[in-house]
Coordinates of C-alpha atoms (C1' of nucleotides) in Angstrom, one line a residue:
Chain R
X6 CA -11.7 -46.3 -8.6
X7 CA -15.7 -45.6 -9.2
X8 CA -16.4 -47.5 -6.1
X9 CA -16.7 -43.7 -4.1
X10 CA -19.0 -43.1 -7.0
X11 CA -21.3 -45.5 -5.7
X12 CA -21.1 -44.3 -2.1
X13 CA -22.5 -40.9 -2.8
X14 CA -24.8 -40.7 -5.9
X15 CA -26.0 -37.5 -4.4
X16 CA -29.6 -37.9 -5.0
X17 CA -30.8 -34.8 -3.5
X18 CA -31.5 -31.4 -5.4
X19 CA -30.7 -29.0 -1.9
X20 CA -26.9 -29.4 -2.3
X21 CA -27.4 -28.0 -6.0
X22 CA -27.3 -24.2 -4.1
X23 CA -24.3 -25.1 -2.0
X24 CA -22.4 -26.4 -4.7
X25 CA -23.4 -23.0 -6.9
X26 CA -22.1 -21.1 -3.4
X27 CA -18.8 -23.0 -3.3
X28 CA -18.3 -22.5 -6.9
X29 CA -19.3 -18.6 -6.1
X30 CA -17.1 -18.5 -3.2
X31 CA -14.2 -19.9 -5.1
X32 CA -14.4 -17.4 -8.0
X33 CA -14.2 -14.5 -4.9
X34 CA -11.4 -16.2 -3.0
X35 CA -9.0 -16.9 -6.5
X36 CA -10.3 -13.1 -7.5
X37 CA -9.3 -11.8 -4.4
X38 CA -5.7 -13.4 -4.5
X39 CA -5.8 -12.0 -7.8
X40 CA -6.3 -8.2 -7.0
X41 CA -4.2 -8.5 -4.0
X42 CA -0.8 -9.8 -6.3
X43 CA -1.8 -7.4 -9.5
X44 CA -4.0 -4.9 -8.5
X45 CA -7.4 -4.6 -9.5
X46 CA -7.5 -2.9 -13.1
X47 CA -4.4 -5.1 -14.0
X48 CA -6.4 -8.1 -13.6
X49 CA -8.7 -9.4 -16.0
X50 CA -12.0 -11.5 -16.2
X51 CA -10.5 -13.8 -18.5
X52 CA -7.1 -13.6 -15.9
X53 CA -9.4 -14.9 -12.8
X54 CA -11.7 -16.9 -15.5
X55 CA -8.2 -18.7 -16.4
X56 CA -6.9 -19.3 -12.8
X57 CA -10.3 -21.3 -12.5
X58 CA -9.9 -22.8 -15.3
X59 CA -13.1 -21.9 -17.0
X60 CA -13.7 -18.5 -19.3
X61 CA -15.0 -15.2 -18.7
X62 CA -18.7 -15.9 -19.3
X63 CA -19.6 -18.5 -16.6
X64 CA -18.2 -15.9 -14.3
X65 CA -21.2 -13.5 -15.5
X66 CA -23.4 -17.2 -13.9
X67 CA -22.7 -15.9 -10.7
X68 CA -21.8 -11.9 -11.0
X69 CA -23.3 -9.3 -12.6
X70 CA -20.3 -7.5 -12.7
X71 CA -16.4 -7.0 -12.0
X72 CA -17.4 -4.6 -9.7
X73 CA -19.8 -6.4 -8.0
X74 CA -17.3 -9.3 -7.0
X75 CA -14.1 -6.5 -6.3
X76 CA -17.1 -5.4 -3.7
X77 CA -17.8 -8.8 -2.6
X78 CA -14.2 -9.6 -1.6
X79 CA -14.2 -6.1 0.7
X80 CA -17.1 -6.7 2.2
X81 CA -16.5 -10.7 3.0
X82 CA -13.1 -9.0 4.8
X83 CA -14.9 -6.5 6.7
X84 CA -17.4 -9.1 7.8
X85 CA -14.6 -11.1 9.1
X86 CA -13.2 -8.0 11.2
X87 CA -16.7 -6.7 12.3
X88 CA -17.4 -10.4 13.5
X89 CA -14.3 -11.1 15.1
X90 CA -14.6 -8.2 17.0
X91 CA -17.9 -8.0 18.0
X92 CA -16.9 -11.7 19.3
X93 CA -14.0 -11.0 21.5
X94 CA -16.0 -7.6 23.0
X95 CA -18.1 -10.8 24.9
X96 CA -15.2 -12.7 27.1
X97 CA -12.2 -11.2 28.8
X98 CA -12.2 -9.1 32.3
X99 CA -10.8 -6.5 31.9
X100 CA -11.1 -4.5 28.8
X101 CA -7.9 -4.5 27.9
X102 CA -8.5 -8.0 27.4
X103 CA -10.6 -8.0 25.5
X104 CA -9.5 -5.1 23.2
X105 CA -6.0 -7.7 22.5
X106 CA -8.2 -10.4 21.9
X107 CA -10.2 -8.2 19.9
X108 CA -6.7 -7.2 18.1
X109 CA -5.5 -10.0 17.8
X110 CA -7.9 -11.5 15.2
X111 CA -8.3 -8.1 13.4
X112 CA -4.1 -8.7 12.8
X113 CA -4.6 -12.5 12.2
X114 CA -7.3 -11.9 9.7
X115 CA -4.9 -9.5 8.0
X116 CA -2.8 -12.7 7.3
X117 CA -5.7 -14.2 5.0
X118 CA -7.0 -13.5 1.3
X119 CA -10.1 -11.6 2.4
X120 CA -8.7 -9.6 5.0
X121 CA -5.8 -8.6 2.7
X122 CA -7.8 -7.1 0.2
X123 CA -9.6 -4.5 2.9
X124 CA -5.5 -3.2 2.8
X125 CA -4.5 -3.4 -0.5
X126 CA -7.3 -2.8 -2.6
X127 CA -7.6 1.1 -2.0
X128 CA -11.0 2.9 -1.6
X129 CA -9.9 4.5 -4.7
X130 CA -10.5 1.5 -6.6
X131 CA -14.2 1.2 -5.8
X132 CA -17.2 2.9 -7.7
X133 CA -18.6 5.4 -6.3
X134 CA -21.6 3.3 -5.1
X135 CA -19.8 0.6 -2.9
X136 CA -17.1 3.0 -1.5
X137 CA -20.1 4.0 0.5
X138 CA -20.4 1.1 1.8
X139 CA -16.9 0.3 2.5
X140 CA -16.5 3.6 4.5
X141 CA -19.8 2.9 6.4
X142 CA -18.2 -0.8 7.3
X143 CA -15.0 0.2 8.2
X144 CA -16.5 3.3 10.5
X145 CA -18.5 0.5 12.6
X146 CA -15.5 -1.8 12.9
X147 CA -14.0 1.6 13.7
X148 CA -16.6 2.5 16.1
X149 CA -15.8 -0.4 18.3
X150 CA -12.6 -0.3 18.6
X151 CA -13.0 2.8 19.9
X152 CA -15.3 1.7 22.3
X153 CA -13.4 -0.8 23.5
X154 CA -10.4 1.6 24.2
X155 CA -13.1 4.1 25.7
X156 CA -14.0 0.9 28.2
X157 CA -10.3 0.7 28.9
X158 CA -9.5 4.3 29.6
X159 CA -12.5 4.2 31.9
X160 CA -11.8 1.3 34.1
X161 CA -8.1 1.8 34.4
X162 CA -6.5 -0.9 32.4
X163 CA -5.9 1.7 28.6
X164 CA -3.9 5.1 28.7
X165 CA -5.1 6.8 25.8
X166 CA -5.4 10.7 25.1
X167 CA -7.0 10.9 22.0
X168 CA -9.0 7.3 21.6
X169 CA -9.9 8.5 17.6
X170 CA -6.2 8.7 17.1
X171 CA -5.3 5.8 19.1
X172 CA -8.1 3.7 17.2
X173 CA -6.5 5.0 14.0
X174 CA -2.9 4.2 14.8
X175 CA -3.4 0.6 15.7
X176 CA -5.7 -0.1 13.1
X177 CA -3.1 0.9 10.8
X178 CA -0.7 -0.9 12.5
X179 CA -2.9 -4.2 11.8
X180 CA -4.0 -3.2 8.6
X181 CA -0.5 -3.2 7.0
X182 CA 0.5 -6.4 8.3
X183 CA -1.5 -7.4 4.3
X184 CA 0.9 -5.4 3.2
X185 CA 4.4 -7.3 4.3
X186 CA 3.1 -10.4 5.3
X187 CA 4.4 -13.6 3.6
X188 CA 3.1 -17.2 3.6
X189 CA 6.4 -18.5 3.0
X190 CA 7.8 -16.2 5.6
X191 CA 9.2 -18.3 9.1
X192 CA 6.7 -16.4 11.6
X193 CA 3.3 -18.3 11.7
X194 CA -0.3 -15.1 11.6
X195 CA -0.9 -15.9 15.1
X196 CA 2.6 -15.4 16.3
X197 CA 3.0 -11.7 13.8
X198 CA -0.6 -10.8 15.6
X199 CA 0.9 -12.0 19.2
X200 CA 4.3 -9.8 18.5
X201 CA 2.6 -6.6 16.5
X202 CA -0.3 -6.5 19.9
X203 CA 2.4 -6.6 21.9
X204 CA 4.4 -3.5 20.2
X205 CA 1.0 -1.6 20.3
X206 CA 0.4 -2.0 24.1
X207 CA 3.7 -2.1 25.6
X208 CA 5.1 1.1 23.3
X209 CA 8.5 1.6 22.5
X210 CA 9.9 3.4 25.4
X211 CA 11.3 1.6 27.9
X212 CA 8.9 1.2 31.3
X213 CA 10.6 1.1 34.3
X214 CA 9.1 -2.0 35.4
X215 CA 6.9 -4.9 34.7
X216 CA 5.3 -5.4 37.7
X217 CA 4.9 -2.3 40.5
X218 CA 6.5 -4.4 42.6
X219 CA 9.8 -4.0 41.2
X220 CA 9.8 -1.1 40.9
X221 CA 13.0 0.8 42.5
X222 CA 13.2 3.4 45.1
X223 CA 14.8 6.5 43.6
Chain T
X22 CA 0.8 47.4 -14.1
X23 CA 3.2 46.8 -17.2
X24 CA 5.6 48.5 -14.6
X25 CA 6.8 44.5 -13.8
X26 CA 7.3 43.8 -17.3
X27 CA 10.2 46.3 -17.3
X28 CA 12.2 45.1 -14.5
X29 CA 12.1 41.5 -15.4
X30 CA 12.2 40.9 -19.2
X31 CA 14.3 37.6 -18.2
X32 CA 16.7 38.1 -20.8
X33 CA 18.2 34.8 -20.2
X34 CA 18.3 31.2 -21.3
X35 CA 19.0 29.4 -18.0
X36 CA 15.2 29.6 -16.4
X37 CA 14.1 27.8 -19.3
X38 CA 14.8 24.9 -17.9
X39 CA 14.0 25.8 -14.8
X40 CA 10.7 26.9 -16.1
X41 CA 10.4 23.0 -17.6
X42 CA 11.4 21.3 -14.0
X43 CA 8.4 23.3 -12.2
X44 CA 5.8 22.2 -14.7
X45 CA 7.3 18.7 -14.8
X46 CA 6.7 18.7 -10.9
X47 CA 3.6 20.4 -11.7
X48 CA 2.5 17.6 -13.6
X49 CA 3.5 15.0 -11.0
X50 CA 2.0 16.6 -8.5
X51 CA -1.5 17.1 -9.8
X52 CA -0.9 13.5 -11.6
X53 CA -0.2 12.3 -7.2
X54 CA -3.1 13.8 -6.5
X55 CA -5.5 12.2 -9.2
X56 CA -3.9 8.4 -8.5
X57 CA -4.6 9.5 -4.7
X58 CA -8.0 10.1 -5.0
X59 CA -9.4 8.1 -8.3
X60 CA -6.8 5.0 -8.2
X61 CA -4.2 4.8 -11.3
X62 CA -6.1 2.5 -13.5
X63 CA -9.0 4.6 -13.5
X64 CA -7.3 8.3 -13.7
X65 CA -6.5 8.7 -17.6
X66 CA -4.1 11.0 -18.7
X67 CA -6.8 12.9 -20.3
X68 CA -7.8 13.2 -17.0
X69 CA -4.2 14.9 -15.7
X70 CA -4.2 16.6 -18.7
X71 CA -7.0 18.5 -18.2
X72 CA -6.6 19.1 -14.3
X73 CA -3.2 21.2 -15.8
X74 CA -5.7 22.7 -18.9
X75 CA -3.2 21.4 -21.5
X76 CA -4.0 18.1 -23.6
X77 CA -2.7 14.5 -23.5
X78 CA 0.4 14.9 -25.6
X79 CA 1.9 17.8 -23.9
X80 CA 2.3 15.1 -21.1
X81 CA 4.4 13.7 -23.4
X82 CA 7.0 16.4 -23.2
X83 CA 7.9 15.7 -20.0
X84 CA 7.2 12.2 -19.6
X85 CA 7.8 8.8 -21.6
X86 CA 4.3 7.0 -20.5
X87 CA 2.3 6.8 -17.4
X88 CA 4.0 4.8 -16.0
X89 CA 6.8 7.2 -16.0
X90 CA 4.6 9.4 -14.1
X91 CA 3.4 6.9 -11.6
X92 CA 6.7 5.7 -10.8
X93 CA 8.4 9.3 -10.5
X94 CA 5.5 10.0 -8.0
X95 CA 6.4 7.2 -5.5
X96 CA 10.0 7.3 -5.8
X97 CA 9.7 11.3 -4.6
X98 CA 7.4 10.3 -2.0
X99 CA 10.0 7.5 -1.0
X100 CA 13.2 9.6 -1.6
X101 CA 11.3 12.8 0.8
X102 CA 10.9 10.3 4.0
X103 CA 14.5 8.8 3.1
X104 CA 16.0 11.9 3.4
X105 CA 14.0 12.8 6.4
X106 CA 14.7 10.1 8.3
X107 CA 18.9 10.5 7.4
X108 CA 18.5 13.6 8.3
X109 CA 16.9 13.2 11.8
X110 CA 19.7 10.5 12.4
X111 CA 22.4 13.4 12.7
X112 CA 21.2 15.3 15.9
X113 CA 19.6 13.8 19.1
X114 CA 21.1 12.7 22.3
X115 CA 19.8 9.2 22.8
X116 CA 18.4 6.9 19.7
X117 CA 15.0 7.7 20.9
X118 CA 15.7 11.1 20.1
X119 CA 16.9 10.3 16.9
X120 CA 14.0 7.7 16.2
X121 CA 11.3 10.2 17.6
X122 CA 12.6 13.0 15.3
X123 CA 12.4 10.4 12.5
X124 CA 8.9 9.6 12.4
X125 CA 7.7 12.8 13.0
X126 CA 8.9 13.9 9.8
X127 CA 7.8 10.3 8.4
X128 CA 4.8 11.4 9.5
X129 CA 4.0 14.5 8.5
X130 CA 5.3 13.7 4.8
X131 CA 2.5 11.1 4.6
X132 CA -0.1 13.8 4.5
X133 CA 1.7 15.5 2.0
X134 CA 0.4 14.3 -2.4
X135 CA 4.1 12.6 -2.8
X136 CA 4.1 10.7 0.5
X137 CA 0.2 9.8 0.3
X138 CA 1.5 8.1 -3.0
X139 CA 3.5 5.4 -1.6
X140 CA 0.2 3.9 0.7
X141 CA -2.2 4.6 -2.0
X142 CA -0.7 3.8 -4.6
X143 CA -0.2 -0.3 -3.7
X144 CA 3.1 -1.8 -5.4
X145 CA 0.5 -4.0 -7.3
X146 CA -0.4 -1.3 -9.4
X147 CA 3.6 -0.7 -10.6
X148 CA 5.0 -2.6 -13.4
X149 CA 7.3 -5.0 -12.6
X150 CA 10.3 -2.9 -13.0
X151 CA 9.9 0.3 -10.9
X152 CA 8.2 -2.3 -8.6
X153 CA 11.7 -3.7 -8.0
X154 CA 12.9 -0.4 -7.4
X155 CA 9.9 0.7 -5.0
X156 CA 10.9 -2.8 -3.0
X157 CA 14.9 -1.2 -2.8
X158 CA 13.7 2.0 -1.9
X159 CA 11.6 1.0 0.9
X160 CA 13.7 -1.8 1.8
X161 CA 16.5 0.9 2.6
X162 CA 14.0 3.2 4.7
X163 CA 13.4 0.4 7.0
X164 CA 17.0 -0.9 7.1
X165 CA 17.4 2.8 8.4
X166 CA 14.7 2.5 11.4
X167 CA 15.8 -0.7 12.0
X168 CA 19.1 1.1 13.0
X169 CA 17.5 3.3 15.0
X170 CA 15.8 1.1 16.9
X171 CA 18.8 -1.3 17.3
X172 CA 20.7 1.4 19.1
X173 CA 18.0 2.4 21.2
X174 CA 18.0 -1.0 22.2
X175 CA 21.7 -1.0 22.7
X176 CA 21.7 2.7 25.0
X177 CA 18.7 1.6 26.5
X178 CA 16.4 4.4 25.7
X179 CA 13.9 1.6 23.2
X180 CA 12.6 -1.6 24.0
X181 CA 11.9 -3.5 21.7
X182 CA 12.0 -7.8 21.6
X183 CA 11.7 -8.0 17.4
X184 CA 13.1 -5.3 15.7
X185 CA 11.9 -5.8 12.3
X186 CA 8.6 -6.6 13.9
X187 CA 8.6 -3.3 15.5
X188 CA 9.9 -1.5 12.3
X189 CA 6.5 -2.9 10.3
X190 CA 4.8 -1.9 12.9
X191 CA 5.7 1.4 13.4
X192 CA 5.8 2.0 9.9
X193 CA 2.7 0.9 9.4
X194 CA 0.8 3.1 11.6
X195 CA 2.5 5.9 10.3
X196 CA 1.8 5.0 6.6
X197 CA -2.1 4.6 7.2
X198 CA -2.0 8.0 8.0
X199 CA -1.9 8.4 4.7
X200 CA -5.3 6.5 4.4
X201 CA -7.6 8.6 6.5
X202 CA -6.1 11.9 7.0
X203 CA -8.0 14.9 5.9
X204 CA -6.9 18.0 4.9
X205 CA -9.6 20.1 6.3
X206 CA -10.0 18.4 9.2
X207 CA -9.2 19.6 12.8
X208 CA -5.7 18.5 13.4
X209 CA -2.6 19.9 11.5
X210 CA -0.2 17.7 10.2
X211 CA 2.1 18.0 13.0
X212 CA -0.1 17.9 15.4
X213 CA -1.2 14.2 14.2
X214 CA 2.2 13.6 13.9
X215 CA 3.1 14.2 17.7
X216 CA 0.1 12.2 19.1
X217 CA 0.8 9.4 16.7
X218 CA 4.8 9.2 17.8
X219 CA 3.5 9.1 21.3
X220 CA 1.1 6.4 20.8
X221 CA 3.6 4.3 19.7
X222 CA 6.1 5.4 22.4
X223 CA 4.0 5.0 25.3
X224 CA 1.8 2.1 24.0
X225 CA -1.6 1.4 25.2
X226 CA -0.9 0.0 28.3
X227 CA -0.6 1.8 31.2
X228 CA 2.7 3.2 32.7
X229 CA 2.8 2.3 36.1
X230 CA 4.7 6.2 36.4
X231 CA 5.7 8.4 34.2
X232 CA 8.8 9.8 35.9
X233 CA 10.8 7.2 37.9
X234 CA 10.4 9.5 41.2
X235 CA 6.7 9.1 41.0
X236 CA 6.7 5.6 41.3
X237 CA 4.8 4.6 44.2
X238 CA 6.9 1.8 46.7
X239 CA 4.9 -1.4 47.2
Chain S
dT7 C1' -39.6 -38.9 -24.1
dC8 C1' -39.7 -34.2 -24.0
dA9 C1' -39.4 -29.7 -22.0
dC10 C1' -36.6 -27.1 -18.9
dC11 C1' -33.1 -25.1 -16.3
dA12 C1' -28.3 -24.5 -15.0
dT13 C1' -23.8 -24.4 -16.5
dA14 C1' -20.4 -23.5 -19.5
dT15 C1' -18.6 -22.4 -24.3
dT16 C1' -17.2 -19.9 -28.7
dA17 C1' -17.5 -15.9 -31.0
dC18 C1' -18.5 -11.5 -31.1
dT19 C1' -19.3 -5.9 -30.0
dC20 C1' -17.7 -1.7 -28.4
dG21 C1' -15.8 2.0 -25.8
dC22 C1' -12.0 3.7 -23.4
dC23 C1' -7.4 4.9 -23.1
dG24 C1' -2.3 4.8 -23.9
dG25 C1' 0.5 6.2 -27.3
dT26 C1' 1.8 8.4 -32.0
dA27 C1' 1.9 11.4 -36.2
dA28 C1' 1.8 15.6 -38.2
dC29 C1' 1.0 20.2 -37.8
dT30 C1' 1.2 25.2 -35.7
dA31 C1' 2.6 29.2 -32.6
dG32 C1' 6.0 31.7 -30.4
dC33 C1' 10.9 32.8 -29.6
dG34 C1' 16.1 33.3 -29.6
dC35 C1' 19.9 33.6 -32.7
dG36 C1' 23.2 34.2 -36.6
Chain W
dC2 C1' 14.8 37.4 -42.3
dG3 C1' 14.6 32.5 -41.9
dC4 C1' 16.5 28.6 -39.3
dG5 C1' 15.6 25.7 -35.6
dC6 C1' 14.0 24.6 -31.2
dT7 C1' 10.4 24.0 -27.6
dA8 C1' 5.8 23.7 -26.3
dG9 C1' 1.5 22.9 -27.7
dT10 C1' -2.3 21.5 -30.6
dT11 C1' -5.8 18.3 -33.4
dA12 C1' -6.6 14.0 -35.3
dC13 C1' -5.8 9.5 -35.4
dC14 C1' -4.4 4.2 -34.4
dG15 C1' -4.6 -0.2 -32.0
dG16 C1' -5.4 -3.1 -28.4
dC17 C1' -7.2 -4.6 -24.4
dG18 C1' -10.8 -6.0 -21.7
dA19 C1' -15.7 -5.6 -19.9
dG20 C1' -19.8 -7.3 -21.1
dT21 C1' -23.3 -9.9 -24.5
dA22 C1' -25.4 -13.0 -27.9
dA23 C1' -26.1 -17.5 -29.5
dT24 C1' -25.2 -22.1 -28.7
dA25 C1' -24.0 -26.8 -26.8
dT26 C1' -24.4 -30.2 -22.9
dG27 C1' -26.4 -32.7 -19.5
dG28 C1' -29.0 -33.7 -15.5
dT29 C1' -34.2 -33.3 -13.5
dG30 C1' -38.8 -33.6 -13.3
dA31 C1' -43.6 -34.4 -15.4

DNA sequence: TCACCATATTACTCGCCGGTAACTAGCGCG
DNA sequence: CGCGCTAGTTACCGGCGAGTAATATGGTGA
């Protein structure tokens, strides 16, 4: 019972900032949750304090303010999306390709408590101060998406007419997948961010063919 | 300039009321606009109030409590695009028609203060009743595009491999409009509507023709 | 052993804001 | 006229919740 005690005394004094990071993590991710079930005024320090099961002081250990970790929890989603994005603009021939495997982590992220808060924690809710910062971080991640689509009109493999618009409709395609998605629910992030890609690049309408090879003679 | 006074001395009793509908919309309106900009926690009905240059308890003339007011707003918003969408469902040849016609209007009504409500305005922030209600509401909006797109599928003008998948989808794009549109921008409301119906229709990938004749034989 | 720092607690302050009470100004009506 | 109704007002209450002492605990390092 104490004999795992013995095995890691844990002598050292380095892992005293990664455990104070964990703890600080934690507060953001159970905070996030939080916000994203009751919105953000509607839920209290002593609410997220409680979930934690410590009180509202210690929280002000590792945050100066409410504010400060409701900014924390956008900016860790953005991250997430700038990163993911910037990743998948590396492999991938075409740029189609990589624009859906670009997409396909921007929906899957969407799925997870971070991500969801980008969603459902309005601009609106932010002071003044950090809603600067969330526009500015959302207009880079906006930014290359549109790049990527600008790629794909270029060499052949996007049809887009207006790439701002196009940017904006299947970002907010993605971005209300936080919005409808549950855990509990039978389809699995990846498969949603497979299916909702899909809608986005083959369109509603229906094409004539899959491959120009069957395609029929009028 | 008194001239006016003489013709219409409104003699009669049956504008009062009418005169008390238009400043209860009045209210809502302004109130739309305040949650839409500011968030509901942190817009005070002091706030509204003075917007309308009348104090706190006047609002409660017309209202019971703010939350009253907040759920009024979204269930317009919600009962404008229900009505839209029934509406579209009448004339059209195909379901694509029909569909295409739907979220055009769906679309234009998010840029108006009662449709920007239902995306800004997160469910989180309602209490838990009128959040039940919200849930019908929209519940029945998508039951109606799910129709749609079901007998696209079934005549052939949609494709589609997940309907409800493609209903969130869809909807989704179209709601975020409500997220980044500007009113003084460049495009006008319908025009953003048009290109965003297309996007979804034609999808990002390119058609191999547009018309059938055009297609080029192998 | 003692001083120190981090962590966490209990017990408070204080301002904001939703909601109410009580009063006033105009207006139609018998 | 004076009754009563509607639409407003000013002045207030009460509570909730962000943020702040002041304090206890316990491991670390000299």
């Amino acid at each position: 019972m104490d004999a795992k005690q013995a095995v890691s005394p844990w002598k050292d004094t380095k892992d005293r900032e990664h455990d104070r990071r964990e703890k600080r993590e934690a507060v953001l991710r159970v905070a996030a949750q939080a916000f994203c079930e009751n919105g953000v005024r509607t839920t209290s320090l002593d609410e997220i304090a409680e979930r934690l099961n410590v009180t509202k002081p210690t929280l002000y250990h590792y945050f100066r303010s409410k504010d400060e970790i409701l900014a924390e929890c956008v900016r860790i989603g953005l991250e997430l999306i700038d990163k993911a994005i910037a990743d998948a603009t590396g492999d991938g021939r075409t740029a189609r390709d990589r624009l859906e495997a670009a997409l396909h982590r921007y929906a899957e992220i969407m799925t997870m408590d971070f991500g969801m808060c980008i969603t459902r924690i309005g601009e609106a809710e932010l002071p003044p101060q950090s809603r600067k910062a969330f526009r500015a971080h959302k207009r880079k991640i906006d930014e290359r998406i549109r790049s990527l689509i600008e790629e794909g009109v270029a060499d052949g493999s996007i049809s887009a007419r207006d790439v701002r618009l196009t940017a904006f409709t299947v970002s907010g395609a993605l971005n209300w997948i936080a919005r409808w998605y549950d855990p509990d629910g039978p389809l699995k992030p990846h498969e949603i961010a497979r299916s909702c890609v899909d809608i986005l690049f083959e369109g509603l309408a229906p094409r004539v063919s899959k491959k120009p090879a069957e395609c029929t003679r009028t």
